[in-house]
Backbone as numpy.savetxt, mean C-alpha at the origin, in Angstrom:
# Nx Ny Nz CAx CAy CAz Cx Cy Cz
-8.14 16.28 -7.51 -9.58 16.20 -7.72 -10.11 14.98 -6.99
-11.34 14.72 -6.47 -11.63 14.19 -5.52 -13.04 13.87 -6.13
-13.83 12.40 -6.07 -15.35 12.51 -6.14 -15.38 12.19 -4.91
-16.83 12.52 -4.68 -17.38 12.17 -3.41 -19.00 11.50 -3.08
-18.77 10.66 -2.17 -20.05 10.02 -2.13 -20.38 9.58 -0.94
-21.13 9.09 -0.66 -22.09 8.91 0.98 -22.25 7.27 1.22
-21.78 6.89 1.99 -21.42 4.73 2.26 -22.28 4.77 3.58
-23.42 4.15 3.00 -24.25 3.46 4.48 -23.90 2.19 5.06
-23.47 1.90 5.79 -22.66 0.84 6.57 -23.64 0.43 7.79
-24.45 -0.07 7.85 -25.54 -0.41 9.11 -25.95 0.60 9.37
-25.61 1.23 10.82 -26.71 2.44 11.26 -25.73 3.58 11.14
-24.20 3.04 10.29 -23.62 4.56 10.28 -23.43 4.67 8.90
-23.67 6.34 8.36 -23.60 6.85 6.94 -22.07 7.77 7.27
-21.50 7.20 6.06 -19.83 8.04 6.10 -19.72 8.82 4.95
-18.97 9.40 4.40 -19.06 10.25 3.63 -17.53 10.29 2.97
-17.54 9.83 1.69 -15.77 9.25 0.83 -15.65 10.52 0.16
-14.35 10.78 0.08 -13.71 11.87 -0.83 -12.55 10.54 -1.74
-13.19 10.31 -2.76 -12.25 9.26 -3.64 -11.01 10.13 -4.21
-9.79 10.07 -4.00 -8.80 10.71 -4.60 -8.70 10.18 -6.41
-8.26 10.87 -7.00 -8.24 10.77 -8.66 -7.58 9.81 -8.80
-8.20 8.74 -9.64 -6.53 7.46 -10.03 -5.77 8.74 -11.02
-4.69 7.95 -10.73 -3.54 8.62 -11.64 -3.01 8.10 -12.52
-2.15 8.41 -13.40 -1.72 7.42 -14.75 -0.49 7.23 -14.53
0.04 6.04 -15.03 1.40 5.42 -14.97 2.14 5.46 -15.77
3.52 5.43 -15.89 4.46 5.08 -16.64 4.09 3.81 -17.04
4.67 3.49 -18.64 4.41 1.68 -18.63 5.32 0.96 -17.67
6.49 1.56 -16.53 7.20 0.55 -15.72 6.99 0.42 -14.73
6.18 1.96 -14.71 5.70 1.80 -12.66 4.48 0.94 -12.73
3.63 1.22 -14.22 2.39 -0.25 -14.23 2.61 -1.35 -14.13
4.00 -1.74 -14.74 4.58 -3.08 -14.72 4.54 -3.43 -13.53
5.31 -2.68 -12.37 6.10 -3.06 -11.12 4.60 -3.49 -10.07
3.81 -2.60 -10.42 2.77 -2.01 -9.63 1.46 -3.26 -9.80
1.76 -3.66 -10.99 1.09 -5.21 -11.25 1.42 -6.32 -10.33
3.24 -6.12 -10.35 3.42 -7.32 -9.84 3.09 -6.92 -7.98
2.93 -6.33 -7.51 2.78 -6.18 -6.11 0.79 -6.23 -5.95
0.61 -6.18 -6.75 -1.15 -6.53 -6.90 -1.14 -8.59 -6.97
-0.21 -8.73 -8.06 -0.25 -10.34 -7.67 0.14 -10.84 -6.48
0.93 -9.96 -5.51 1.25 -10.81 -4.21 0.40 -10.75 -3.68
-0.17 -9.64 -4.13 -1.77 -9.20 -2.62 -2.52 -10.24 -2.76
-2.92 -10.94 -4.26 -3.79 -12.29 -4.45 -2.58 -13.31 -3.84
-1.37 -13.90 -3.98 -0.87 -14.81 -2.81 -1.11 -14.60 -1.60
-0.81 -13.22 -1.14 -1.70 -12.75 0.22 -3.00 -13.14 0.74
-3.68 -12.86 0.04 -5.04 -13.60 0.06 -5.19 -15.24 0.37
-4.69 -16.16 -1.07 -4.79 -17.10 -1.20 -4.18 -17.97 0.26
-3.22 -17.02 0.86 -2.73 -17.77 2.14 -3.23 -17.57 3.47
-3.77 -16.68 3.36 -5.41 -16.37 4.52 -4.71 -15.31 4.80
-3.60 -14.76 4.24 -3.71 -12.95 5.10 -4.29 -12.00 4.72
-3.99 -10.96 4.96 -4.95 -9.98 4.31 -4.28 -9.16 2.73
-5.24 -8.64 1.64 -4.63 -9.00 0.27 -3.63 -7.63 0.49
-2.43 -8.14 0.43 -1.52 -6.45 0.01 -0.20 -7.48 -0.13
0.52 -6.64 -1.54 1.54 -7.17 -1.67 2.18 -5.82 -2.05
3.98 -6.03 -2.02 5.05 -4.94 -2.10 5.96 -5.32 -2.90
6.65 -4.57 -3.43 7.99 -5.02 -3.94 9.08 -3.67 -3.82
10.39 -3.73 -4.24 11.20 -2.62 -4.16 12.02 -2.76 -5.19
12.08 -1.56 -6.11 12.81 -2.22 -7.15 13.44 -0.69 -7.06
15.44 -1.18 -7.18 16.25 0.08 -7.60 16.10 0.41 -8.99
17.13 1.76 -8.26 16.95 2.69 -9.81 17.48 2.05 -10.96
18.43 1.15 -11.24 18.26 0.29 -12.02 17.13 -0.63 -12.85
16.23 -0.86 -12.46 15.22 -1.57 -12.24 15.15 -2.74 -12.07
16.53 -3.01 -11.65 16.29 -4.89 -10.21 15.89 -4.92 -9.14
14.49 -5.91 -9.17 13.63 -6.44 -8.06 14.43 -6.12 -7.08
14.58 -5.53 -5.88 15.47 -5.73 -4.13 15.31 -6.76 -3.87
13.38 -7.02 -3.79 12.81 -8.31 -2.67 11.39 -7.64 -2.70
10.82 -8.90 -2.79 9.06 -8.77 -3.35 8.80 -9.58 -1.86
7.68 -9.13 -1.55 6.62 -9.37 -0.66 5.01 -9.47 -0.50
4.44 -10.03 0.59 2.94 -10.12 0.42 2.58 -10.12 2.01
1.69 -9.17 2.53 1.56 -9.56 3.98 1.45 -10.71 4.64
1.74 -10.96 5.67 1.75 -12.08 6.09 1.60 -11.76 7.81
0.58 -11.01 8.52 0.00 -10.97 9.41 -0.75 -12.01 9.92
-1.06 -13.11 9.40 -2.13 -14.05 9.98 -0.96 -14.98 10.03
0.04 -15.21 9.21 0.70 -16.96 9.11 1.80 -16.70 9.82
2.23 -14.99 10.42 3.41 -15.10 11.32 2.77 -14.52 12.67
1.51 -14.83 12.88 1.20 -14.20 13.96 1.69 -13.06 14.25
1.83 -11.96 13.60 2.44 -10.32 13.69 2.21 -9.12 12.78
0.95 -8.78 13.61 0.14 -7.33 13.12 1.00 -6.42 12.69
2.63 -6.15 12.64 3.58 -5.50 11.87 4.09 -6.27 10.48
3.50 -7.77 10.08 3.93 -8.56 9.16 3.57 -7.95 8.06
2.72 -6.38 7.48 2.49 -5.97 6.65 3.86 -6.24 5.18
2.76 -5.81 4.13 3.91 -6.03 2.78 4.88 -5.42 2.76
4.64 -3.95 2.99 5.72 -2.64 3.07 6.43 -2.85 3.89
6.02 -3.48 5.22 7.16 -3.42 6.65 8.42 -4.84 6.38
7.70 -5.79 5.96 8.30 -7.08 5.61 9.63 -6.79 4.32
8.87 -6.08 3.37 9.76 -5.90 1.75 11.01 -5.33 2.52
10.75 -3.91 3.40 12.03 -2.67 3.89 12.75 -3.66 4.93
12.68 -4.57 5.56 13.36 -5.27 6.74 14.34 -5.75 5.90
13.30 -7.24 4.76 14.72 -7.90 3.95 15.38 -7.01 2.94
15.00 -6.01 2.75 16.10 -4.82 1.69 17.09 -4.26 2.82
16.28 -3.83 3.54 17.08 -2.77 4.59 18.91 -3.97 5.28
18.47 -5.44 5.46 19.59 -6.27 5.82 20.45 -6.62 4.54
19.56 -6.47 3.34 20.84 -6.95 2.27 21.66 -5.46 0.86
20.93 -4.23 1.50 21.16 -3.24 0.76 21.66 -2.00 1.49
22.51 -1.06 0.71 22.86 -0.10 1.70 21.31 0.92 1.23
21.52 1.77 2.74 20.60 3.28 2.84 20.57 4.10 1.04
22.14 3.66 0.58 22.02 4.68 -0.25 21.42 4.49 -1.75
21.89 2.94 -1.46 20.62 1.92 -2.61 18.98 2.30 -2.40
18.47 2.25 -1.09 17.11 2.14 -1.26 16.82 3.72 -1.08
17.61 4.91 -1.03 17.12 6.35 -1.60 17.08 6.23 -2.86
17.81 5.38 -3.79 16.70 5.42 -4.61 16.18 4.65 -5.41
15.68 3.98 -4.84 14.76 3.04 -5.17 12.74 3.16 -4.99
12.36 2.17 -5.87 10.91 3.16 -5.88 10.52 1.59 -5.08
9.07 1.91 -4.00 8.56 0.86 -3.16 7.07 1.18 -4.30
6.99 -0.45 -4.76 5.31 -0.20 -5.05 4.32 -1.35 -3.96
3.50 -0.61 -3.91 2.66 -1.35 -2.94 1.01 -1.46 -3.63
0.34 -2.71 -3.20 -0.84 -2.83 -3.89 -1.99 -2.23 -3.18
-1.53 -1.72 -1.60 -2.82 -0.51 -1.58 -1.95 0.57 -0.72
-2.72 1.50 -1.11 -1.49 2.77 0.43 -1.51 2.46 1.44
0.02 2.69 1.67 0.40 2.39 2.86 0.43 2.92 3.59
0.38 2.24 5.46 -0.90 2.83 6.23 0.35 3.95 6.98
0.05 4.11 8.45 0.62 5.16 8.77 1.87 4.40 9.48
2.14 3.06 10.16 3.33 2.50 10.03 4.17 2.17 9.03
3.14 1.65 7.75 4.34 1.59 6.72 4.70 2.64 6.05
4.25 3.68 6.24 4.88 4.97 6.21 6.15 5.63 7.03
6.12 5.34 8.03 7.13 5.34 8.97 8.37 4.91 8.44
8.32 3.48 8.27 9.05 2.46 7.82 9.88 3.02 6.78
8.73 3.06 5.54 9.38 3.80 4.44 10.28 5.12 4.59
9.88 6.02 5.33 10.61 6.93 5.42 12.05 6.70 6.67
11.72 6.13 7.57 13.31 5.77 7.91 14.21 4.90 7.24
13.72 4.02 6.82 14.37 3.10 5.42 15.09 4.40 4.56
15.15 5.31 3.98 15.30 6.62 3.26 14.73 5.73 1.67
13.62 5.37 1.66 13.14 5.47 0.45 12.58 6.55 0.14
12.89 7.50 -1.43 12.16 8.42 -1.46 11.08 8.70 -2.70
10.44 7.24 -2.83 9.38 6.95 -3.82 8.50 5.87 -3.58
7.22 6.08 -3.79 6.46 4.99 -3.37 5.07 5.52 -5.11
4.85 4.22 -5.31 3.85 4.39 -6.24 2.90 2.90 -5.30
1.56 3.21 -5.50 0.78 2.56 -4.74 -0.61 2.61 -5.68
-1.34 1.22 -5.50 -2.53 0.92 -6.38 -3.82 1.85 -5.45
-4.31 0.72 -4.59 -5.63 0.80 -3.91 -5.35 1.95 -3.07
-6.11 3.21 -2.91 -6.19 4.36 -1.98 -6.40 3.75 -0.59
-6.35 4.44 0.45 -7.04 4.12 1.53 -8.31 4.39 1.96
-8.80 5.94 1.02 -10.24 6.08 1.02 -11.12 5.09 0.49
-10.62 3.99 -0.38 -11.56 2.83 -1.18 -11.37 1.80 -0.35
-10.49 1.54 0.56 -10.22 0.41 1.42 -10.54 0.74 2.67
-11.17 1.42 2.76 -11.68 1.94 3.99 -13.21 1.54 3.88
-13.81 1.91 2.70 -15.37 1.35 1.90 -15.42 0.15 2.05
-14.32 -0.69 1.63 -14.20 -2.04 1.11 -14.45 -2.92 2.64
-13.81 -2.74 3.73 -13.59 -3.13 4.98 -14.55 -2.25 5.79
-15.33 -1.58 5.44 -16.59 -1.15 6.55 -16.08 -1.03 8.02
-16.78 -0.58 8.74 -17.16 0.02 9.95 -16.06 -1.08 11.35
-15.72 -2.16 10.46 -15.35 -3.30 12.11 -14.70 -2.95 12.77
-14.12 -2.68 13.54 -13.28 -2.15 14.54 -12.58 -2.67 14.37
-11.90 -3.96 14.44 -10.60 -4.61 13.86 -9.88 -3.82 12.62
-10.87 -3.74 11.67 -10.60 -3.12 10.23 -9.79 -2.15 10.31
-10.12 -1.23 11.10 -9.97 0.42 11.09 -8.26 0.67 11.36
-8.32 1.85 10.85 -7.09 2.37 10.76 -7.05 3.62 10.80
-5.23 4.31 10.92 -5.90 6.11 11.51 -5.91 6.41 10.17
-7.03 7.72 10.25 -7.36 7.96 8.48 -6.37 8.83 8.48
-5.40 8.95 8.15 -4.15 9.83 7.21 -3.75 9.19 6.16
-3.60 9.66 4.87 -3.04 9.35 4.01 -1.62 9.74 3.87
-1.10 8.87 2.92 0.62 8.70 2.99 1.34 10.15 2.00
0.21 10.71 1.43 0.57 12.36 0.93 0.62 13.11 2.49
-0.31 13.35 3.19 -0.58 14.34 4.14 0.27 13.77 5.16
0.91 12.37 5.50 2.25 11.97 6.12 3.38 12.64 5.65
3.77 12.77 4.63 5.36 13.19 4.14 5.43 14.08 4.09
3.95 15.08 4.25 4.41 16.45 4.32 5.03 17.32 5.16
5.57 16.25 6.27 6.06 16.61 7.37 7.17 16.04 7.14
7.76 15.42 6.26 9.09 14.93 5.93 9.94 15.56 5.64
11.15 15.92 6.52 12.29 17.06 6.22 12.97 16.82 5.13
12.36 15.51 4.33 12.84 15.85 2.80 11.66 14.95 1.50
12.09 15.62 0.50 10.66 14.85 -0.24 10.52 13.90 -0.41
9.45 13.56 -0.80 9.13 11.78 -0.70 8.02 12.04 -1.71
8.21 11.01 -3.13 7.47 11.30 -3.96 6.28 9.92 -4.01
4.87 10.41 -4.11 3.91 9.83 -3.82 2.82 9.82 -4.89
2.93 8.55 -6.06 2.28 8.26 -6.95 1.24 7.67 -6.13
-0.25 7.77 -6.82 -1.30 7.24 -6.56 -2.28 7.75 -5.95
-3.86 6.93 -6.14 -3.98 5.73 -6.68 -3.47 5.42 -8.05
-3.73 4.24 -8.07 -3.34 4.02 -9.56 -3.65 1.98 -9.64
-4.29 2.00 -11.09 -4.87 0.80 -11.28 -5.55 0.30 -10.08
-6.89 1.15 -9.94 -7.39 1.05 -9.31 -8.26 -0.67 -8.73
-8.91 -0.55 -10.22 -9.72 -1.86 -10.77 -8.99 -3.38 -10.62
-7.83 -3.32 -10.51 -7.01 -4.42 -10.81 -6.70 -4.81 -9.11
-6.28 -3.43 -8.28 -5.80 -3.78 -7.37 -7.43 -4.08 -6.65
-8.73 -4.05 -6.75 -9.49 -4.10 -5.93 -9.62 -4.98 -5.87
-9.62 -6.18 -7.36 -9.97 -7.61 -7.27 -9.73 -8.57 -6.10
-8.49 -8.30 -5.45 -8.10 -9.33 -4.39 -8.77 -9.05 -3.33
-9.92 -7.88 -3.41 -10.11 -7.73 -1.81 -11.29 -7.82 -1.73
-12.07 -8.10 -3.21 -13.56 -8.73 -3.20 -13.95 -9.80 -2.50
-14.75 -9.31 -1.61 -15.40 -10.48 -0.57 -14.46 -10.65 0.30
-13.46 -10.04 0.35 -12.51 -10.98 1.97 -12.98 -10.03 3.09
-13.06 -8.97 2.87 -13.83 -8.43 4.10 -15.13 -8.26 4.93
-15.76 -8.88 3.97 -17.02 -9.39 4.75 -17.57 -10.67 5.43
-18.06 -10.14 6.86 -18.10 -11.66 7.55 -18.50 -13.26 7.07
């Protein structure tokens, strides 16, 4: 289910299909919290707000993350790409199939990639990309390709399970006001 609404952005009017938040387990809320607090360290360190974590099926942390595109000079320094590098060097393939990645907004169409050659086959994620797309307006820097990380895996020769949105409200806080000039 989807609402929908109309975003005037200067001289261009866009048109949002908001995907449904979804409801959580109390552990994927837990996990899914803590990758919303990195997005505020994210922030607080001038990058942009998104934080990750990876936690096995056990439920021990892998390795928590927060983007860090501005302080390593590297537009791939995202949360998701950063978390799967240091898991991917200290864990086997067969650890992180199954393990769940939470991320504090969906992840875009590289860290999708990522995720799926990593063989993670779970991702629960806060902020949609249809609301972060609102949030960051029209700049050309901003922009990103509009696919979402459902309509990515559906091309995945095996499943990949895709919670979200979810805690919507919580994950937006960090991104109040950073995107505007």
């Amino acid at each position: 289910m989807h609402q929908s609404i109309n975003l005037s952005m200067g001289s261009e009017c866009v048109t949002a299909d908001f995907p449904k938040e979804e409801t959580l387990s109390d552990t994927d809320a837990l996990y899914l919290r803590q990758a919303i607090r990195h997005s505020h360290t994210a922030r607080e360190r001038g990058n942009r707000p998104f934080g990750a974590l990876i936690v096995s099926k056990s439920g021990e942390t892998l390795v928590e993350f927060y983007n860090q595109t501005k302080e390593a000079l590297d537009c791939t320094a995202h949360a998701e790409t950063g978390a799967i590098r240091i898991a991917s060097l200290a864990h086997s393939r067969a650890v992180l199939m199954e393990s769940t990645l939470y991320a504090s907004g969906e992840p875009c169409v590289m860290c999708s990639g990522a995720i799926f050659l990593s063989g993670i086959r779970r991702v629960v994620y806060a902020l949609d990309a249809v609301r972060m797309r609102q949030m960051r307006g029209l700049k050309e820097e901003y922009r990103d390709l509009a696919w979402s990380i459902k309509e990515i895996y559906q091309a995945s020769p095996h499943p990949i399970e895709c919670i979200g949105p979810a805690l919507i409200d919580e994950a937006s806080l960090a991104h109040q006001g950073f995107w505007q000039p």
